[in-house]
Amino acid sequence: VYRYGAEYGVYAGLYLTVMSASLLLFPYFPDGVVIFYLMAFSLPIATILLFQRLISIEPEYGNYSSLLMFGSSVYLFGSLICGVLTIGYMLIFAPNHIYDYVEMVISMLEQSPLKDEYMNEIATTRQMIDERALPTPIEYVFSMMWFTVLLGSLMSMLLAPIVCFLKKVKSKKQ
């Protein structure tokens, strides 16, 4: 199961990297958020397709525990690949991405008609920038990786029984 998880983790890593890139390039390409949301909402479908692919290759892995371990390992290996590519981009091309992004958000808030309602948040965020209290690129990437592994494992936990049920229904029809 883990071998297949590592193999398909490469594809998941590339998928997750495109999602990460669409968020990182948001200041330069605002429409990239649409790509992120489309890919994020299609992630459960991609997971089910990976489960079905595994079952078609190795039918004995069609049980809940195998699918759960497969899904968790796919997201683990995928997040490692995505994390390496994301931190590489952030350290080489955009080391101040987080601070620049927060500055952009603050300037947008200051120009909005609701500026007065957010004065406390703006002041607190400015203080965080001045004190260099925002996360570093490596902290951002590790948080993203942990979130991805957790989300992938939870999604696998929820989708594996559905795929097992569909497999049983399909086998009864034959």
JSON list of C-alpha atoms in Angstrom, two decimals:
[
{"chain": "A", "resi": 1, "resn": "VAL", "atom": "CA", "xyz": [0.00, 0.00, 0.00]},
{"chain": "A", "resi": 2, "resn": "TYR", "atom": "CA", "xyz": [2.78, 2.42, 0.92]},
{"chain": "A", "resi": 3, "resn": "ARG", "atom": "CA", "xyz": [4.62, 1.79, -2.33]},
{"chain": "A", "resi": 4, "resn": "TYR", "atom": "CA", "xyz": [1.54, 2.80, -4.30]},
{"chain": "A", "resi": 5, "resn": "GLY", "atom": "CA", "xyz": [1.04, 5.73, -1.94]},
{"chain": "A", "resi": 6, "resn": "ALA", "atom": "CA", "xyz": [4.56, 6.94, -2.71]},
{"chain": "A", "resi": 7, "resn": "GLU", "atom": "CA", "xyz": [4.08, 6.47, -6.46]},
{"chain": "A", "resi": 8, "resn": "TYR", "atom": "CA", "xyz": [0.77, 8.31, -6.58]},
{"chain": "A", "resi": 9, "resn": "GLY", "atom": "CA", "xyz": [2.09, 10.82, -4.07]},
{"chain": "A", "resi": 10, "resn": "VAL", "atom": "CA", "xyz": [4.20, 12.25, -6.88]},
{"chain": "A", "resi": 11, "resn": "TYR", "atom": "CA", "xyz": [1.05, 13.09, -8.84]},
{"chain": "A", "resi": 12, "resn": "ALA", "atom": "CA", "xyz": [-0.63, 14.43, -5.73]},
{"chain": "A", "resi": 13, "resn": "GLY", "atom": "CA", "xyz": [2.48, 16.53, -5.04]},
{"chain": "A", "resi": 14, "resn": "LEU", "atom": "CA", "xyz": [2.29, 18.12, -8.46]},
{"chain": "A", "resi": 15, "resn": "TYR", "atom": "CA", "xyz": [-1.45, 18.72, -8.00]},
{"chain": "A", "resi": 16, "resn": "LEU", "atom": "CA", "xyz": [-0.86, 20.32, -4.59]},
{"chain": "A", "resi": 17, "resn": "THR", "atom": "CA", "xyz": [2.04, 22.36, -5.98]},
{"chain": "A", "resi": 18, "resn": "VAL", "atom": "CA", "xyz": [-0.23, 23.91, -8.61]},
{"chain": "A", "resi": 19, "resn": "MET", "atom": "CA", "xyz": [-2.66, 24.78, -5.81]},
{"chain": "A", "resi": 20, "resn": "SER", "atom": "CA", "xyz": [0.16, 26.31, -3.76]},
{"chain": "A", "resi": 21, "resn": "ALA", "atom": "CA", "xyz": [1.49, 28.24, -6.76]},
{"chain": "A", "resi": 22, "resn": "SER", "atom": "CA", "xyz": [-1.95, 29.70, -7.45]},
{"chain": "A", "resi": 23, "resn": "LEU", "atom": "CA", "xyz": [-1.97, 31.11, -3.90]},
{"chain": "A", "resi": 24, "resn": "LEU", "atom": "CA", "xyz": [1.65, 32.28, -3.97]},
{"chain": "A", "resi": 25, "resn": "LEU", "atom": "CA", "xyz": [1.18, 34.08, -7.27]},
{"chain": "A", "resi": 26, "resn": "PHE", "atom": "CA", "xyz": [-2.08, 35.74, -6.17]},
{"chain": "A", "resi": 27, "resn": "PRO", "atom": "CA", "xyz": [-0.54, 39.23, -5.89]},
{"chain": "A", "resi": 28, "resn": "TYR", "atom": "CA", "xyz": [0.64, 38.99, -9.51]},
{"chain": "A", "resi": 29, "resn": "PHE", "atom": "CA", "xyz": [-2.17, 36.86, -10.91]},
{"chain": "A", "resi": 30, "resn": "PRO", "atom": "CA", "xyz": [-5.38, 37.48, -8.91]},
{"chain": "A", "resi": 31, "resn": "ASP", "atom": "CA", "xyz": [-7.44, 35.12, -11.06]},
{"chain": "A", "resi": 32, "resn": "GLY", "atom": "CA", "xyz": [-5.25, 32.25, -9.81]},
{"chain": "A", "resi": 33, "resn": "VAL", "atom": "CA", "xyz": [-7.52, 31.97, -6.80]},
{"chain": "A", "resi": 34, "resn": "VAL", "atom": "CA", "xyz": [-10.16, 30.53, -9.12]},
{"chain": "A", "resi": 35, "resn": "ILE", "atom": "CA", "xyz": [-7.71, 27.76, -10.07]},
{"chain": "A", "resi": 36, "resn": "PHE", "atom": "CA", "xyz": [-7.06, 27.11, -6.38]},
{"chain": "A", "resi": 37, "resn": "TYR", "atom": "CA", "xyz": [-10.77, 26.81, -5.53]},
{"chain": "A", "resi": 38, "resn": "LEU", "atom": "CA", "xyz": [-11.53, 24.59, -8.52]},
{"chain": "A", "resi": 39, "resn": "MET", "atom": "CA", "xyz": [-8.69, 22.27, -7.62]},
{"chain": "A", "resi": 40, "resn": "ALA", "atom": "CA", "xyz": [-9.55, 22.30, -3.91]},
{"chain": "A", "resi": 41, "resn": "PHE", "atom": "CA", "xyz": [-13.19, 21.41, -4.54]},
{"chain": "A", "resi": 42, "resn": "SER", "atom": "CA", "xyz": [-12.19, 18.63, -6.96]},
{"chain": "A", "resi": 43, "resn": "LEU", "atom": "CA", "xyz": [-9.73, 17.10, -4.47]},
{"chain": "A", "resi": 44, "resn": "PRO", "atom": "CA", "xyz": [-12.28, 14.57, -3.10]},
{"chain": "A", "resi": 45, "resn": "ILE", "atom": "CA", "xyz": [-13.05, 13.44, -6.65]},
{"chain": "A", "resi": 46, "resn": "ALA", "atom": "CA", "xyz": [-9.34, 13.02, -7.36]},
{"chain": "A", "resi": 47, "resn": "THR", "atom": "CA", "xyz": [-8.99, 11.01, -4.15]},
{"chain": "A", "resi": 48, "resn": "ILE", "atom": "CA", "xyz": [-11.84, 8.69, -5.11]},
{"chain": "A", "resi": 49, "resn": "LEU", "atom": "CA", "xyz": [-10.29, 8.21, -8.55]},
{"chain": "A", "resi": 50, "resn": "LEU", "atom": "CA", "xyz": [-6.97, 7.30, -6.92]},
{"chain": "A", "resi": 51, "resn": "PHE", "atom": "CA", "xyz": [-8.77, 4.80, -4.66]},
{"chain": "A", "resi": 52, "resn": "GLN", "atom": "CA", "xyz": [-10.47, 3.23, -7.67]},
{"chain": "A", "resi": 53, "resn": "ARG", "atom": "CA", "xyz": [-7.17, 3.09, -9.53]},
{"chain": "A", "resi": 54, "resn": "LEU", "atom": "CA", "xyz": [-5.54, 1.25, -6.62]},
{"chain": "A", "resi": 55, "resn": "ILE", "atom": "CA", "xyz": [-8.44, -1.23, -6.45]},
{"chain": "A", "resi": 56, "resn": "SER", "atom": "CA", "xyz": [-8.22, -1.88, -10.20]},
{"chain": "A", "resi": 57, "resn": "ILE", "atom": "CA", "xyz": [-4.49, -2.65, -9.87]},
{"chain": "A", "resi": 58, "resn": "GLU", "atom": "CA", "xyz": [-4.65, -4.56, -6.58]},
{"chain": "A", "resi": 59, "resn": "PRO", "atom": "CA", "xyz": [-8.21, -5.73, -5.77]},
{"chain": "A", "resi": 60, "resn": "GLU", "atom": "CA", "xyz": [-7.13, -7.06, -2.36]},
{"chain": "A", "resi": 61, "resn": "TYR", "atom": "CA", "xyz": [-6.49, -3.45, -1.28]},
{"chain": "A", "resi": 62, "resn": "GLY", "atom": "CA", "xyz": [-10.19, -2.63, -1.63]},
{"chain": "A", "resi": 63, "resn": "ASN", "atom": "CA", "xyz": [-10.82, -2.70, 2.12]},
{"chain": "A", "resi": 64, "resn": "TYR", "atom": "CA", "xyz": [-11.18, 0.27, 4.43]},
{"chain": "A", "resi": 65, "resn": "SER", "atom": "CA", "xyz": [-7.83, 0.05, 6.22]},
{"chain": "A", "resi": 66, "resn": "SER", "atom": "CA", "xyz": [-5.83, -0.33, 2.99]},
{"chain": "A", "resi": 67, "resn": "LEU", "atom": "CA", "xyz": [-7.59, 2.61, 1.37]},
{"chain": "A", "resi": 68, "resn": "LEU", "atom": "CA", "xyz": [-7.10, 4.73, 4.49]},
{"chain": "A", "resi": 69, "resn": "MET", "atom": "CA", "xyz": [-3.36, 3.98, 4.60]},
{"chain": "A", "resi": 70, "resn": "PHE", "atom": "CA", "xyz": [-3.06, 4.51, 0.85]},
{"chain": "A", "resi": 71, "resn": "GLY", "atom": "CA", "xyz": [-4.83, 7.89, 1.00]},
{"chain": "A", "resi": 72, "resn": "SER", "atom": "CA", "xyz": [-2.83, 9.02, 4.02]},
{"chain": "A", "resi": 73, "resn": "SER", "atom": "CA", "xyz": [0.46, 8.05, 2.38]},
{"chain": "A", "resi": 74, "resn": "VAL", "atom": "CA", "xyz": [-0.50, 9.73, -0.91]},
{"chain": "A", "resi": 75, "resn": "TYR", "atom": "CA", "xyz": [-1.10, 12.99, 0.94]},
{"chain": "A", "resi": 76, "resn": "LEU", "atom": "CA", "xyz": [2.02, 12.56, 3.06]},
{"chain": "A", "resi": 77, "resn": "PHE", "atom": "CA", "xyz": [4.29, 12.08, 0.06]},
{"chain": "A", "resi": 78, "resn": "GLY", "atom": "CA", "xyz": [2.38, 14.66, -1.97]},
{"chain": "A", "resi": 79, "resn": "SER", "atom": "CA", "xyz": [2.75, 17.28, 0.74]},
{"chain": "A", "resi": 80, "resn": "LEU", "atom": "CA", "xyz": [6.49, 16.58, 0.97]},
{"chain": "A", "resi": 81, "resn": "ILE", "atom": "CA", "xyz": [6.91, 17.21, -2.75]},
{"chain": "A", "resi": 82, "resn": "CYS", "atom": "CA", "xyz": [4.70, 20.30, -2.61]},
{"chain": "A", "resi": 83, "resn": "GLY", "atom": "CA", "xyz": [6.56, 21.56, 0.46]},
{"chain": "A", "resi": 84, "resn": "VAL", "atom": "CA", "xyz": [9.99, 21.22, -1.16]},
{"chain": "A", "resi": 85, "resn": "LEU", "atom": "CA", "xyz": [8.86, 23.04, -4.30]},
{"chain": "A", "resi": 86, "resn": "THR", "atom": "CA", "xyz": [7.02, 25.73, -2.34]},
{"chain": "A", "resi": 87, "resn": "ILE", "atom": "CA", "xyz": [9.90, 26.46, 0.04]},
{"chain": "A", "resi": 88, "resn": "GLY", "atom": "CA", "xyz": [12.30, 26.52, -2.91]},
{"chain": "A", "resi": 89, "resn": "TYR", "atom": "CA", "xyz": [10.16, 29.15, -4.63]},
{"chain": "A", "resi": 90, "resn": "MET", "atom": "CA", "xyz": [9.71, 31.18, -1.46]},
{"chain": "A", "resi": 91, "resn": "LEU", "atom": "CA", "xyz": [13.41, 31.19, -0.50]},
{"chain": "A", "resi": 92, "resn": "ILE", "atom": "CA", "xyz": [14.75, 31.88, -3.98]},
{"chain": "A", "resi": 93, "resn": "PHE", "atom": "CA", "xyz": [12.14, 34.10, -5.62]},
{"chain": "A", "resi": 94, "resn": "ALA", "atom": "CA", "xyz": [9.92, 35.51, -2.86]},
{"chain": "A", "resi": 95, "resn": "PRO", "atom": "CA", "xyz": [11.61, 35.51, 0.56]},
{"chain": "A", "resi": 96, "resn": "ASN", "atom": "CA", "xyz": [9.37, 38.37, 1.76]},
{"chain": "A", "resi": 97, "resn": "HIS", "atom": "CA", "xyz": [6.16, 36.98, 0.28]},
{"chain": "A", "resi": 98, "resn": "ILE", "atom": "CA", "xyz": [4.29, 36.76, 3.58]},
{"chain": "A", "resi": 99, "resn": "TYR", "atom": "CA", "xyz": [5.17, 40.30, 4.63]},
{"chain": "A", "resi": 100, "resn": "ASP", "atom": "CA", "xyz": [4.42, 41.70, 1.17]},
{"chain": "A", "resi": 101, "resn": "TYR", "atom": "CA", "xyz": [1.08, 39.88, 1.12]},
{"chain": "A", "resi": 102, "resn": "VAL", "atom": "CA", "xyz": [0.09, 41.19, 4.56]},
{"chain": "A", "resi": 103, "resn": "GLU", "atom": "CA", "xyz": [1.13, 44.72, 3.54]},
{"chain": "A", "resi": 104, "resn": "MET", "atom": "CA", "xyz": [-1.07, 44.40, 0.45]},
{"chain": "A", "resi": 105, "resn": "VAL", "atom": "CA", "xyz": [-4.05, 43.31, 2.58]},
{"chain": "A", "resi": 106, "resn": "ILE", "atom": "CA", "xyz": [-3.49, 46.19, 5.02]},
{"chain": "A", "resi": 107, "resn": "SER", "atom": "CA", "xyz": [-3.35, 48.74, 2.20]},
{"chain": "A", "resi": 108, "resn": "MET", "atom": "CA", "xyz": [-6.57, 47.30, 0.74]},
{"chain": "A", "resi": 109, "resn": "LEU", "atom": "CA", "xyz": [-8.26, 47.59, 4.14]},
{"chain": "A", "resi": 110, "resn": "GLU", "atom": "CA", "xyz": [-7.02, 51.16, 4.59]},
{"chain": "A", "resi": 111, "resn": "GLN", "atom": "CA", "xyz": [-8.51, 52.13, 1.23]},
{"chain": "A", "resi": 112, "resn": "SER", "atom": "CA", "xyz": [-11.86, 50.44, 1.87]},
{"chain": "A", "resi": 113, "resn": "PRO", "atom": "CA", "xyz": [-14.95, 52.26, 3.12]},
{"chain": "A", "resi": 114, "resn": "LEU", "atom": "CA", "xyz": [-14.93, 49.99, 6.19]},
{"chain": "A", "resi": 115, "resn": "LYS", "atom": "CA", "xyz": [-11.52, 51.24, 7.28]},
{"chain": "A", "resi": 116, "resn": "ASP", "atom": "CA", "xyz": [-12.78, 52.60, 10.59]},
{"chain": "A", "resi": 117, "resn": "GLU", "atom": "CA", "xyz": [-14.20, 49.22, 11.62]},
{"chain": "A", "resi": 118, "resn": "TYR", "atom": "CA", "xyz": [-10.82, 47.52, 11.16]},
{"chain": "A", "resi": 119, "resn": "MET", "atom": "CA", "xyz": [-8.49, 50.08, 12.76]},
{"chain": "A", "resi": 120, "resn": "ASN", "atom": "CA", "xyz": [-7.62, 47.79, 15.70]},
{"chain": "A", "resi": 121, "resn": "GLU", "atom": "CA", "xyz": [-6.82, 44.87, 13.40]},
{"chain": "A", "resi": 122, "resn": "ILE", "atom": "CA", "xyz": [-4.75, 47.10, 11.13]},
{"chain": "A", "resi": 123, "resn": "ALA", "atom": "CA", "xyz": [-2.78, 48.46, 14.09]},
{"chain": "A", "resi": 124, "resn": "THR", "atom": "CA", "xyz": [-2.18, 44.98, 15.51]},
{"chain": "A", "resi": 125, "resn": "THR", "atom": "CA", "xyz": [-1.06, 43.64, 12.15]},
{"chain": "A", "resi": 126, "resn": "ARG", "atom": "CA", "xyz": [1.27, 46.62, 11.60]},
{"chain": "A", "resi": 127, "resn": "GLN", "atom": "CA", "xyz": [2.78, 45.94, 15.02]},
{"chain": "A", "resi": 128, "resn": "MET", "atom": "CA", "xyz": [3.30, 42.28, 14.03]},
{"chain": "A", "resi": 129, "resn": "ILE", "atom": "CA", "xyz": [5.07, 43.41, 10.86]},
{"chain": "A", "resi": 130, "resn": "ASP", "atom": "CA", "xyz": [7.28, 45.83, 12.79]},
{"chain": "A", "resi": 131, "resn": "GLU", "atom": "CA", "xyz": [8.20, 43.15, 15.34]},
{"chain": "A", "resi": 132, "resn": "ARG", "atom": "CA", "xyz": [8.77, 40.54, 12.58]},
{"chain": "A", "resi": 133, "resn": "ALA", "atom": "CA", "xyz": [6.17, 38.34, 14.26]},
{"chain": "A", "resi": 134, "resn": "LEU", "atom": "CA", "xyz": [4.66, 36.92, 11.08]},
{"chain": "A", "resi": 135, "resn": "PRO", "atom": "CA", "xyz": [5.60, 33.35, 10.14]},
{"chain": "A", "resi": 136, "resn": "THR", "atom": "CA", "xyz": [8.80, 32.68, 8.23]},
{"chain": "A", "resi": 137, "resn": "PRO", "atom": "CA", "xyz": [8.61, 30.86, 4.89]},
{"chain": "A", "resi": 138, "resn": "ILE", "atom": "CA", "xyz": [9.62, 27.56, 6.49]},
{"chain": "A", "resi": 139, "resn": "GLU", "atom": "CA", "xyz": [6.99, 27.94, 9.22]},
{"chain": "A", "resi": 140, "resn": "TYR", "atom": "CA", "xyz": [4.39, 28.70, 6.55]},
{"chain": "A", "resi": 141, "resn": "VAL", "atom": "CA", "xyz": [5.39, 25.65, 4.49]},
{"chain": "A", "resi": 142, "resn": "PHE", "atom": "CA", "xyz": [5.44, 23.28, 7.47]},
{"chain": "A", "resi": 143, "resn": "SER", "atom": "CA", "xyz": [2.01, 24.52, 8.55]},
{"chain": "A", "resi": 144, "resn": "MET", "atom": "CA", "xyz": [0.75, 23.97, 5.01]},
{"chain": "A", "resi": 145, "resn": "MET", "atom": "CA", "xyz": [2.24, 20.46, 4.97]},
{"chain": "A", "resi": 146, "resn": "TRP", "atom": "CA", "xyz": [0.71, 19.46, 8.31]},
{"chain": "A", "resi": 147, "resn": "PHE", "atom": "CA", "xyz": [-2.64, 20.83, 7.22]},
{"chain": "A", "resi": 148, "resn": "THR", "atom": "CA", "xyz": [-2.46, 18.93, 3.92]},
{"chain": "A", "resi": 149, "resn": "VAL", "atom": "CA", "xyz": [-1.55, 15.63, 5.58]},
{"chain": "A", "resi": 150, "resn": "LEU", "atom": "CA", "xyz": [-4.30, 16.04, 8.16]},
{"chain": "A", "resi": 151, "resn": "LEU", "atom": "CA", "xyz": [-6.89, 17.03, 5.57]},
{"chain": "A", "resi": 152, "resn": "GLY", "atom": "CA", "xyz": [-5.87, 14.18, 3.26]},
{"chain": "A", "resi": 153, "resn": "SER", "atom": "CA", "xyz": [-6.05, 11.65, 6.07]},
{"chain": "A", "resi": 154, "resn": "LEU", "atom": "CA", "xyz": [-9.47, 12.90, 7.18]},
{"chain": "A", "resi": 155, "resn": "MET", "atom": "CA", "xyz": [-10.71, 12.92, 3.61]},
{"chain": "A", "resi": 156, "resn": "SER", "atom": "CA", "xyz": [-9.41, 9.37, 3.14]},
{"chain": "A", "resi": 157, "resn": "MET", "atom": "CA", "xyz": [-11.15, 8.34, 6.36]},
{"chain": "A", "resi": 158, "resn": "LEU", "atom": "CA", "xyz": [-14.45, 9.69, 5.05]},
{"chain": "A", "resi": 159, "resn": "LEU", "atom": "CA", "xyz": [-14.15, 8.58, 1.43]},
{"chain": "A", "resi": 160, "resn": "ALA", "atom": "CA", "xyz": [-12.76, 5.05, 1.94]},
{"chain": "A", "resi": 161, "resn": "PRO", "atom": "CA", "xyz": [-16.10, 3.66, 3.25]},
{"chain": "A", "resi": 162, "resn": "ILE", "atom": "CA", "xyz": [-17.92, 5.17, 0.27]},
{"chain": "A", "resi": 163, "resn": "VAL", "atom": "CA", "xyz": [-15.51, 3.54, -2.17]},
{"chain": "A", "resi": 164, "resn": "CYS", "atom": "CA", "xyz": [-15.78, 0.22, -0.28]},
{"chain": "A", "resi": 165, "resn": "PHE", "atom": "CA", "xyz": [-19.57, 0.42, -0.45]},
{"chain": "A", "resi": 166, "resn": "LEU", "atom": "CA", "xyz": [-19.50, 1.23, -4.17]},
{"chain": "A", "resi": 167, "resn": "LYS", "atom": "CA", "xyz": [-17.16, -1.72, -4.73]},
{"chain": "A", "resi": 168, "resn": "LYS", "atom": "CA", "xyz": [-19.61, -4.06, -2.94]},
{"chain": "A", "resi": 169, "resn": "VAL", "atom": "CA", "xyz": [-22.57, -2.72, -4.93]},
{"chain": "A", "resi": 170, "resn": "LYS", "atom": "CA", "xyz": [-20.65, -3.14, -8.17]},
{"chain": "A", "resi": 171, "resn": "SER", "atom": "CA", "xyz": [-19.57, -6.70, -7.29]},
{"chain": "A", "resi": 172, "resn": "LYS", "atom": "CA", "xyz": [-23.20, -7.67, -6.44]},
{"chain": "A", "resi": 173, "resn": "LYS", "atom": "CA", "xyz": [-24.41, -6.46, -9.85]},
{"chain": "A", "resi": 174, "resn": "GLN", "atom": "CA", "xyz": [-21.93, -8.71, -11.62]}
]
